[in-house]
Amino acid sequence: MLIGLCGGICAGKHSVVKYLVEHHGFSHLHLTRNVATPLVEKSAAGGRLSNVDQLAVTDSDDEFSFATVDAFVDFVTKRWQERWVTVDIWDEEILECLSRRPFFLLVSIDAPVSLRWERFKKRCKLFEQIPPTLEEFVLRDDDHLYNQASGLANLIGRAEVRLINATSSPGKLRDALDKLNLMDQQRLRPSWDQYFMQLAALAAQRSNCMKRRVGCVLVREKRVISTGYNGTPRNLKNCNEGGYAMAARDPAWGFPRAYVYMRRRMHYSKQAGSV
């Protein structure tokens, strides 16, 4: 299993990495950045990498550091039953490579901007750097997320799991992660029931009923026999085209009455067709 973490500045990505490593036996993988680091990801003072980033690079195990995404993916694919985590997802190309693998899960982490600013100020003070004002931090964070060349907003939007880290307490974050249970294998591959319910939900998107969308899947011995959705009988005008104007006009016209009305129409249509 490979978990990828993405999110805004000081959202708590490395705190989640620490949790996964210490409590669930994950190993932290690093992907070397082969392009210039965007200015927004550099320190608040000057243009050099922060001591935090330098420390992360220095302490990384060479065995778990990779120069290319292909080498990264090849390493994990051969060891997919082990537990891995990374925060080095910077662009669509990396995400596309990882998303093709059935053992990959993308998790986004976010937190209130005021809380992230406080975290960032503490980090700067810890390493004797000048912390930004709130306005400077917001502008920096906006660039981090929405810069056309290097923004992460599109990647974050593709996450399968979203975590809101709105606490400064490590214990509360740990409790939230325990409840989230990122190691649940059904996040990677749905159970049969989840699979069939997702098919029913997809079928419901075809419904033209003006009151309620309903989809269904008929299954026998884990094999799909048929799918369907609610709407007008065949060869009749659809609800969204005015087929059941009464249902659209009358707020009291609920689903049971509409259903009975539809069944009656079907019954009389069949009778008329057999005469």
C-alpha positions as YAML, in Angstrom:
chain: A
units: angstrom
residues:
- id: 1
  name: MET
  ca: [0.00, 0.00, 0.00]
- id: 2
  name: LEU
  ca: [1.21, 3.48, -0.88]
- id: 3
  name: ILE
  ca: [-0.38, 6.58, 0.66]
- id: 4
  name: GLY
  ca: [0.33, 9.93, -0.95]
- id: 5
  name: LEU
  ca: [-0.25, 13.10, 1.07]
- id: 6
  name: CYS
  ca: [-0.90, 16.54, -0.38]
- id: 7
  name: GLY
  ca: [-2.16, 19.82, 1.04]
- id: 8
  name: GLY
  ca: [-1.48, 23.46, 1.81]
- id: 9
  name: ILE
  ca: [1.48, 24.94, 3.66]
- id: 10
  name: CYS
  ca: [1.65, 23.61, 7.25]
- id: 11
  name: ALA
  ca: [-1.57, 21.63, 6.83]
- id: 12
  name: GLY
  ca: [-0.01, 18.77, 8.80]
- id: 13
  name: LYS
  ca: [1.36, 16.40, 6.16]
- id: 14
  name: HIS
  ca: [4.52, 15.51, 8.07]
- id: 15
  name: SER
  ca: [2.51, 14.99, 11.26]
- id: 16
  name: VAL
  ca: [0.47, 12.38, 9.40]
- id: 17
  name: VAL
  ca: [3.65, 10.80, 8.06]
- id: 18
  name: LYS
  ca: [4.99, 10.56, 11.61]
- id: 19
  name: TYR
  ca: [1.75, 8.94, 12.77]
- id: 20
  name: LEU
  ca: [1.80, 6.34, 9.98]
- id: 21
  name: VAL
  ca: [5.48, 5.53, 10.55]
- id: 22
  name: GLU
  ca: [5.29, 5.26, 14.34]
- id: 23
  name: HIS
  ca: [1.88, 3.62, 14.75]
- id: 24
  name: HIS
  ca: [1.35, 1.53, 11.62]
- id: 25
  name: GLY
  ca: [4.78, 0.55, 10.38]
- id: 26
  name: PHE
  ca: [4.90, 2.70, 7.24]
- id: 27
  name: SER
  ca: [8.18, 3.70, 5.61]
- id: 28
  name: HIS
  ca: [8.67, 7.23, 4.27]
- id: 29
  name: LEU
  ca: [9.65, 7.42, 0.58]
- id: 30
  name: HIS
  ca: [11.28, 10.47, -1.02]
- id: 31
  name: LEU
  ca: [11.24, 11.60, -4.63]
- id: 32
  name: THR
  ca: [14.06, 13.95, -5.62]
- id: 33
  name: ARG
  ca: [12.85, 17.16, -7.20]
- id: 34
  name: ASN
  ca: [14.63, 17.55, -10.55]
- id: 35
  name: VAL
  ca: [13.36, 21.08, -11.23]
- id: 36
  name: ALA
  ca: [13.91, 24.32, -9.34]
- id: 37
  name: THR
  ca: [11.94, 24.56, -6.12]
- id: 38
  name: PRO
  ca: [9.17, 27.18, -6.52]
- id: 39
  name: LEU
  ca: [9.85, 30.30, -4.47]
- id: 40
  name: VAL
  ca: [6.65, 29.76, -2.51]
- id: 41
  name: GLU
  ca: [8.08, 26.55, -1.03]
- id: 42
  name: LYS
  ca: [11.26, 28.24, 0.16]
- id: 43
  name: SER
  ca: [11.82, 29.85, 3.52]
- id: 44
  name: ALA
  ca: [10.15, 33.04, 4.69]
- id: 45
  name: ALA
  ca: [13.50, 34.82, 4.99]
- id: 46
  name: GLY
  ca: [15.49, 35.18, 1.80]
- id: 47
  name: GLY
  ca: [15.27, 32.65, -1.03]
- id: 48
  name: ARG
  ca: [17.04, 29.62, 0.36]
- id: 49
  name: LEU
  ca: [15.56, 26.36, 1.53]
- id: 50
  name: SER
  ca: [14.47, 26.37, 5.14]
- id: 51
  name: ASN
  ca: [16.37, 24.35, 7.71]
- id: 52
  name: VAL
  ca: [13.31, 22.14, 8.01]
- id: 53
  name: ASP
  ca: [13.56, 21.19, 4.34]
- id: 54
  name: GLN
  ca: [17.31, 20.72, 4.55]
- id: 55
  name: LEU
  ca: [16.86, 18.43, 7.54]
- id: 56
  name: ALA
  ca: [14.27, 16.37, 5.70]
- id: 57
  name: VAL
  ca: [16.60, 15.88, 2.75]
- id: 58
  name: THR
  ca: [19.62, 15.08, 4.92]
- id: 59
  name: ASP
  ca: [17.83, 12.57, 7.11]
- id: 60
  name: SER
  ca: [16.18, 10.67, 4.27]
- id: 61
  name: ASP
  ca: [17.48, 7.14, 3.77]
- id: 62
  name: ASP
  ca: [19.23, 6.79, 0.38]
- id: 63
  name: GLU
  ca: [17.49, 3.43, -0.05]
- id: 64
  name: PHE
  ca: [14.12, 5.19, 0.06]
- id: 65
  name: SER
  ca: [15.08, 8.20, -2.12]
- id: 66
  name: PHE
  ca: [14.52, 8.10, -5.88]
- id: 67
  name: ALA
  ca: [15.69, 10.34, -8.71]
- id: 68
  name: THR
  ca: [12.75, 9.58, -11.04]
- id: 69
  name: VAL
  ca: [9.09, 8.76, -10.61]
- id: 70
  name: ASP
  ca: [9.56, 5.59, -12.71]
- id: 71
  name: ALA
  ca: [12.17, 4.27, -10.28]
- id: 72
  name: PHE
  ca: [9.90, 5.27, -7.39]
- id: 73
  name: VAL
  ca: [6.89, 3.41, -8.84]
- id: 74
  name: ASP
  ca: [8.96, 0.35, -9.80]
- id: 75
  name: PHE
  ca: [10.32, 0.07, -6.26]
- id: 76
  name: VAL
  ca: [6.89, 0.24, -4.64]
- id: 77
  name: THR
  ca: [5.24, -2.06, -7.18]
- id: 78
  name: LYS
  ca: [7.67, -4.85, -6.30]
- id: 79
  name: ARG
  ca: [6.84, -4.32, -2.62]
- id: 80
  name: TRP
  ca: [3.17, -3.37, -2.86]
- id: 81
  name: GLN
  ca: [2.16, -5.51, 0.13]
- id: 82
  name: GLU
  ca: [4.35, -3.41, 2.43]
- id: 83
  name: ARG
  ca: [3.30, 0.00, 3.74]
- id: 84
  name: TRP
  ca: [4.70, 3.19, 2.19]
- id: 85
  name: VAL
  ca: [3.94, 6.90, 2.46]
- id: 86
  name: THR
  ca: [5.16, 9.97, 0.58]
- id: 87
  name: VAL
  ca: [4.49, 13.70, 0.45]
- id: 88
  name: ASP
  ca: [6.46, 14.23, -2.78]
- id: 89
  name: ILE
  ca: [3.56, 14.69, -5.20]
- id: 90
  name: TRP
  ca: [4.07, 18.00, -7.00]
- id: 91
  name: ASP
  ca: [2.39, 17.73, -10.38]
- id: 92
  name: GLU
  ca: [-0.10, 15.89, -12.59]
- id: 93
  name: GLU
  ca: [2.59, 13.71, -14.15]
- id: 94
  name: ILE
  ca: [3.61, 12.21, -10.82]
- id: 95
  name: LEU
  ca: [0.00, 11.73, -9.76]
- id: 96
  name: GLU
  ca: [-0.92, 10.05, -13.06]
- id: 97
  name: CYS
  ca: [1.93, 7.56, -12.68]
- id: 98
  name: LEU
  ca: [0.91, 6.70, -9.12]
- id: 99
  name: SER
  ca: [-2.84, 6.61, -9.78]
- id: 100
  name: ARG
  ca: [-2.46, 3.77, -12.27]
- id: 101
  name: ARG
  ca: [-1.45, 1.47, -9.44]
- id: 102
  name: PRO
  ca: [-4.27, -0.28, -7.53]
- id: 103
  name: PHE
  ca: [-2.40, 0.02, -4.22]
- id: 104
  name: PHE
  ca: [-2.19, 3.85, -4.27]
- id: 105
  name: LEU
  ca: [-4.38, 6.13, -2.13]
- id: 106
  name: LEU
  ca: [-4.23, 9.94, -2.34]
- id: 107
  name: VAL
  ca: [-5.10, 11.81, 0.86]
- id: 108
  name: SER
  ca: [-5.46, 15.58, 1.06]
- id: 109
  name: ILE
  ca: [-4.91, 17.44, 4.33]
- id: 110
  name: ASP
  ca: [-6.20, 20.91, 5.06]
- id: 111
  name: ALA
  ca: [-6.53, 23.23, 8.06]
- id: 112
  name: PRO
  ca: [-7.84, 26.75, 8.75]
- id: 113
  name: VAL
  ca: [-5.48, 29.35, 7.31]
- id: 114
  name: SER
  ca: [-5.10, 31.11, 10.67]
- id: 115
  name: LEU
  ca: [-3.98, 27.85, 12.28]
- id: 116
  name: ARG
  ca: [-1.56, 27.10, 9.47]
- id: 117
  name: TRP
  ca: [-0.12, 30.59, 9.81]
- id: 118
  name: GLU
  ca: [0.51, 30.02, 13.53]
- id: 119
  name: ARG
  ca: [2.23, 26.73, 12.76]
- id: 120
  name: PHE
  ca: [4.39, 28.39, 10.13]
- id: 121
  name: LYS
  ca: [5.41, 31.18, 12.52]
- id: 122
  name: LYS
  ca: [6.47, 28.60, 15.10]
- id: 123
  name: ARG
  ca: [8.52, 26.80, 12.47]
- id: 124
  name: CYS
  ca: [10.24, 30.02, 11.45]
- id: 125
  name: LYS
  ca: [11.05, 30.98, 15.03]
- id: 126
  name: LEU
  ca: [12.34, 27.49, 15.77]
- id: 127
  name: PHE
  ca: [14.90, 27.87, 13.00]
- id: 128
  name: GLU
  ca: [15.59, 31.56, 13.64]
- id: 129
  name: GLN
  ca: [13.86, 32.86, 10.55]
- id: 130
  name: ILE
  ca: [11.64, 35.90, 10.14]
- id: 131
  name: PRO
  ca: [7.97, 34.81, 10.10]
- id: 132
  name: PRO
  ca: [5.64, 36.37, 7.51]
- id: 133
  name: THR
  ca: [2.63, 38.50, 8.34]
- id: 134
  name: LEU
  ca: [-0.78, 36.90, 7.90]
- id: 135
  name: GLU
  ca: [-1.25, 38.74, 4.60]
- id: 136
  name: GLU
  ca: [2.14, 37.55, 3.35]
- id: 137
  name: PHE
  ca: [1.32, 34.00, 4.37]
- id: 138
  name: VAL
  ca: [-2.08, 34.07, 2.61]
- id: 139
  name: LEU
  ca: [-0.49, 35.34, -0.60]
- id: 140
  name: ARG
  ca: [2.19, 32.70, -0.31]
- id: 141
  name: ASP
  ca: [-0.37, 29.97, 0.28]
- id: 142
  name: ASP
  ca: [-2.50, 31.13, -2.66]
- id: 143
  name: ASP
  ca: [0.54, 30.86, -4.91]
- id: 144
  name: HIS
  ca: [1.30, 27.43, -3.47]
- id: 145
  name: LEU
  ca: [-2.19, 26.23, -4.40]
- id: 146
  name: TYR
  ca: [-3.16, 28.22, -7.50]
- id: 147
  name: ASN
  ca: [0.04, 29.08, -9.35]
- id: 148
  name: GLN
  ca: [-0.54, 28.05, -12.99]
- id: 149
  name: ALA
  ca: [2.85, 26.38, -13.25]
- id: 150
  name: SER
  ca: [3.20, 24.68, -9.86]
- id: 151
  name: GLY
  ca: [-0.11, 25.02, -7.97]
- id: 152
  name: LEU
  ca: [-1.43, 21.98, -6.12]
- id: 153
  name: ALA
  ca: [-5.16, 22.76, -6.07]
- id: 154
  name: ASN
  ca: [-5.97, 20.39, -8.94]
- id: 155
  name: LEU
  ca: [-4.07, 17.55, -7.28]
- id: 156
  name: ILE
  ca: [-5.79, 18.13, -3.96]
- id: 157
  name: GLY
  ca: [-9.16, 18.04, -5.70]
- id: 158
  name: ARG
  ca: [-8.46, 14.50, -6.92]
- id: 159
  name: ALA
  ca: [-7.88, 13.06, -3.43]
- id: 160
  name: GLU
  ca: [-9.97, 10.01, -2.49]
- id: 161
  name: VAL
  ca: [-9.80, 10.88, 1.20]
- id: 162
  name: ARG
  ca: [-9.88, 14.36, 2.77]
- id: 163
  name: LEU
  ca: [-8.72, 15.16, 6.29]
- id: 164
  name: ILE
  ca: [-9.41, 18.46, 8.04]
- id: 165
  name: ASN
  ca: [-6.61, 18.97, 10.58]
- id: 166
  name: ALA
  ca: [-8.22, 21.76, 12.60]
- id: 167
  name: THR
  ca: [-6.43, 21.02, 15.86]
- id: 168
  name: SER
  ca: [-3.10, 21.81, 17.49]
- id: 169
  name: SER
  ca: [-3.31, 18.71, 19.65]
- id: 170
  name: PRO
  ca: [-1.28, 15.69, 18.43]
- id: 171
  name: GLY
  ca: [-3.62, 13.46, 20.44]
- id: 172
  name: LYS
  ca: [-6.73, 14.74, 18.68]
- id: 173
  name: LEU
  ca: [-5.06, 14.36, 15.30]
- id: 174
  name: ARG
  ca: [-4.11, 10.80, 16.21]
- id: 175
  name: ASP
  ca: [-7.71, 10.05, 17.25]
- id: 176
  name: ALA
  ca: [-9.00, 11.49, 13.96]
- id: 177
  name: LEU
  ca: [-6.58, 9.34, 11.98]
- id: 178
  name: ASP
  ca: [-7.51, 6.24, 13.99]
- id: 179
  name: LYS
  ca: [-11.15, 6.87, 13.14]
- id: 180
  name: LEU
  ca: [-10.34, 7.51, 9.48]
- id: 181
  name: ASN
  ca: [-8.54, 4.14, 9.24]
- id: 182
  name: LEU
  ca: [-6.48, 4.86, 6.14]
- id: 183
  name: MET
  ca: [-5.29, 1.25, 6.05]
- id: 184
  name: ASP
  ca: [-8.78, -0.08, 5.25]
- id: 185
  name: GLN
  ca: [-8.31, -2.17, 2.10]
- id: 186
  name: GLN
  ca: [-11.83, -1.29, 0.91]
- id: 187
  name: ARG
  ca: [-10.52, 2.20, 0.20]
- id: 188
  name: LEU
  ca: [-8.35, 0.63, -2.50]
- id: 189
  name: ARG
  ca: [-10.82, -1.97, -3.77]
- id: 190
  name: PRO
  ca: [-14.53, -1.75, -2.89]
- id: 191
  name: SER
  ca: [-16.39, -4.72, -1.45]
- id: 192
  name: TRP
  ca: [-19.04, -6.41, -3.59]
- id: 193
  name: ASP
  ca: [-21.81, -4.48, -1.84]
- id: 194
  name: GLN
  ca: [-19.97, -1.18, -2.32]
- id: 195
  name: TYR
  ca: [-19.34, -2.03, -5.96]
- id: 196
  name: PHE
  ca: [-22.98, -2.78, -6.70]
- id: 197
  name: MET
  ca: [-24.21, 0.28, -4.79]
- id: 198
  name: GLN
  ca: [-21.84, 2.46, -6.82]
- id: 199
  name: LEU
  ca: [-23.32, 0.96, -10.00]
- id: 200
  name: ALA
  ca: [-26.83, 1.74, -8.70]
- id: 201
  name: ALA
  ca: [-25.79, 5.31, -7.89]
- id: 202
  name: LEU
  ca: [-24.39, 5.68, -11.42]
- id: 203
  name: ALA
  ca: [-27.60, 4.31, -12.94]
- id: 204
  name: ALA
  ca: [-29.61, 6.84, -10.90]
- id: 205
  name: GLN
  ca: [-27.82, 9.63, -12.76]
- id: 206
  name: ARG
  ca: [-29.82, 8.64, -15.85]
- id: 207
  name: SER
  ca: [-33.14, 9.29, -14.10]
- id: 208
  name: ASN
  ca: [-35.32, 12.11, -15.44]
- id: 209
  name: CYS
  ca: [-37.78, 12.10, -12.52]
- id: 210
  name: MET
  ca: [-38.40, 15.63, -11.26]
- id: 211
  name: LYS
  ca: [-38.85, 14.49, -7.65]
- id: 212
  name: ARG
  ca: [-36.28, 11.81, -6.90]
- id: 213
  name: ARG
  ca: [-33.50, 9.93, -8.63]
- id: 214
  name: VAL
  ca: [-33.51, 6.15, -8.06]
- id: 215
  name: GLY
  ca: [-31.19, 3.56, -9.54]
- id: 216
  name: CYS
  ca: [-31.09, -0.19, -9.11]
- id: 217
  name: VAL
  ca: [-28.92, -3.18, -9.96]
- id: 218
  name: LEU
  ca: [-30.17, -6.75, -10.18]
- id: 219
  name: VAL
  ca: [-27.49, -9.18, -9.03]
- id: 220
  name: ARG
  ca: [-27.31, -12.95, -8.83]
- id: 221
  name: GLU
  ca: [-24.28, -14.72, -7.37]
- id: 222
  name: LYS
  ca: [-22.18, -11.56, -7.65]
- id: 223
  name: ARG
  ca: [-22.97, -11.14, -11.34]
- id: 224
  name: VAL
  ca: [-24.90, -8.16, -12.69]
- id: 225
  name: ILE
  ca: [-28.08, -9.21, -14.48]
- id: 226
  name: SER
  ca: [-29.50, -5.80, -15.25]
- id: 227
  name: THR
  ca: [-29.48, -2.14, -14.24]
- id: 228
  name: GLY
  ca: [-32.27, 0.42, -14.27]
- id: 229
  name: TYR
  ca: [-33.54, 3.79, -13.10]
- id: 230
  name: ASN
  ca: [-36.89, 5.47, -12.50]
- id: 231
  name: GLY
  ca: [-38.64, 7.57, -15.10]
- id: 232
  name: THR
  ca: [-41.49, 7.53, -17.59]
- id: 233
  name: PRO
  ca: [-42.37, 4.34, -19.51]
- id: 234
  name: ARG
  ca: [-40.75, 3.81, -22.89]
- id: 235
  name: ASN
  ca: [-42.09, 5.92, -25.77]
- id: 236
  name: LEU
  ca: [-43.62, 8.47, -23.38]
- id: 237
  name: LYS
  ca: [-42.30, 11.98, -22.88]
- id: 238
  name: ASN
  ca: [-39.72, 12.24, -20.08]
- id: 239
  name: CYS
  ca: [-40.54, 13.97, -16.79]
- id: 240
  name: ASN
  ca: [-37.95, 16.67, -17.40]
- id: 241
  name: GLU
  ca: [-39.56, 17.34, -20.78]
- id: 242
  name: GLY
  ca: [-43.03, 17.82, -19.29]
- id: 243
  name: GLY
  ca: [-44.15, 14.21, -19.35]
- id: 244
  name: TYR
  ca: [-45.53, 14.33, -15.80]
- id: 245
  name: ALA
  ca: [-46.38, 17.99, -15.49]
- id: 246
  name: MET
  ca: [-48.66, 17.24, -12.54]
- id: 247
  name: ALA
  ca: [-45.71, 15.98, -10.49]
- id: 248
  name: ALA
  ca: [-43.69, 19.08, -11.30]
- id: 249
  name: ARG
  ca: [-46.51, 21.53, -10.48]
- id: 250
  name: ASP
  ca: [-47.94, 19.98, -7.31]
- id: 251
  name: PRO
  ca: [-45.59, 20.12, -4.24]
- id: 252
  name: ALA
  ca: [-47.79, 17.51, -2.51]
- id: 253
  name: TRP
  ca: [-47.23, 15.08, -5.35]
- id: 254
  name: GLY
  ca: [-44.79, 12.76, -3.62]
- id: 255
  name: PHE
  ca: [-42.87, 9.76, -4.85]
- id: 256
  name: PRO
  ca: [-45.52, 7.15, -3.83]
- id: 257
  name: ARG
  ca: [-48.29, 8.93, -5.77]
- id: 258
  name: ALA
  ca: [-46.05, 9.48, -8.76]
- id: 259
  name: TYR
  ca: [-45.12, 5.81, -8.68]
- id: 260
  name: VAL
  ca: [-48.78, 4.70, -8.59]
- id: 261
  name: TYR
  ca: [-49.58, 7.12, -11.39]
- id: 262
  name: MET
  ca: [-46.74, 5.70, -13.48]
- id: 263
  name: ARG
  ca: [-47.85, 2.13, -12.84]
- id: 264
  name: ARG
  ca: [-51.39, 2.97, -13.89]
- id: 265
  name: ARG
  ca: [-50.16, 4.60, -17.08]
- id: 266
  name: MET
  ca: [-48.07, 1.53, -17.86]
- id: 267
  name: HIS
  ca: [-51.03, -0.77, -17.16]
- id: 268
  name: TYR
  ca: [-53.42, 1.14, -19.41]
- id: 269
  name: SER
  ca: [-50.81, 1.48, -22.13]
- id: 270
  name: LYS
  ca: [-50.30, -2.28, -22.15]
- id: 271
  name: GLN
  ca: [-54.06, -2.85, -22.27]
- id: 272
  name: ALA
  ca: [-54.45, -0.43, -25.14]
- id: 273
  name: GLY
  ca: [-51.65, -2.11, -27.01]
- id: 274
  name: SER
  ca: [-53.25, -5.56, -26.67]
- id: 275
  name: VAL
  ca: [-56.68, -4.56, -27.97]
...
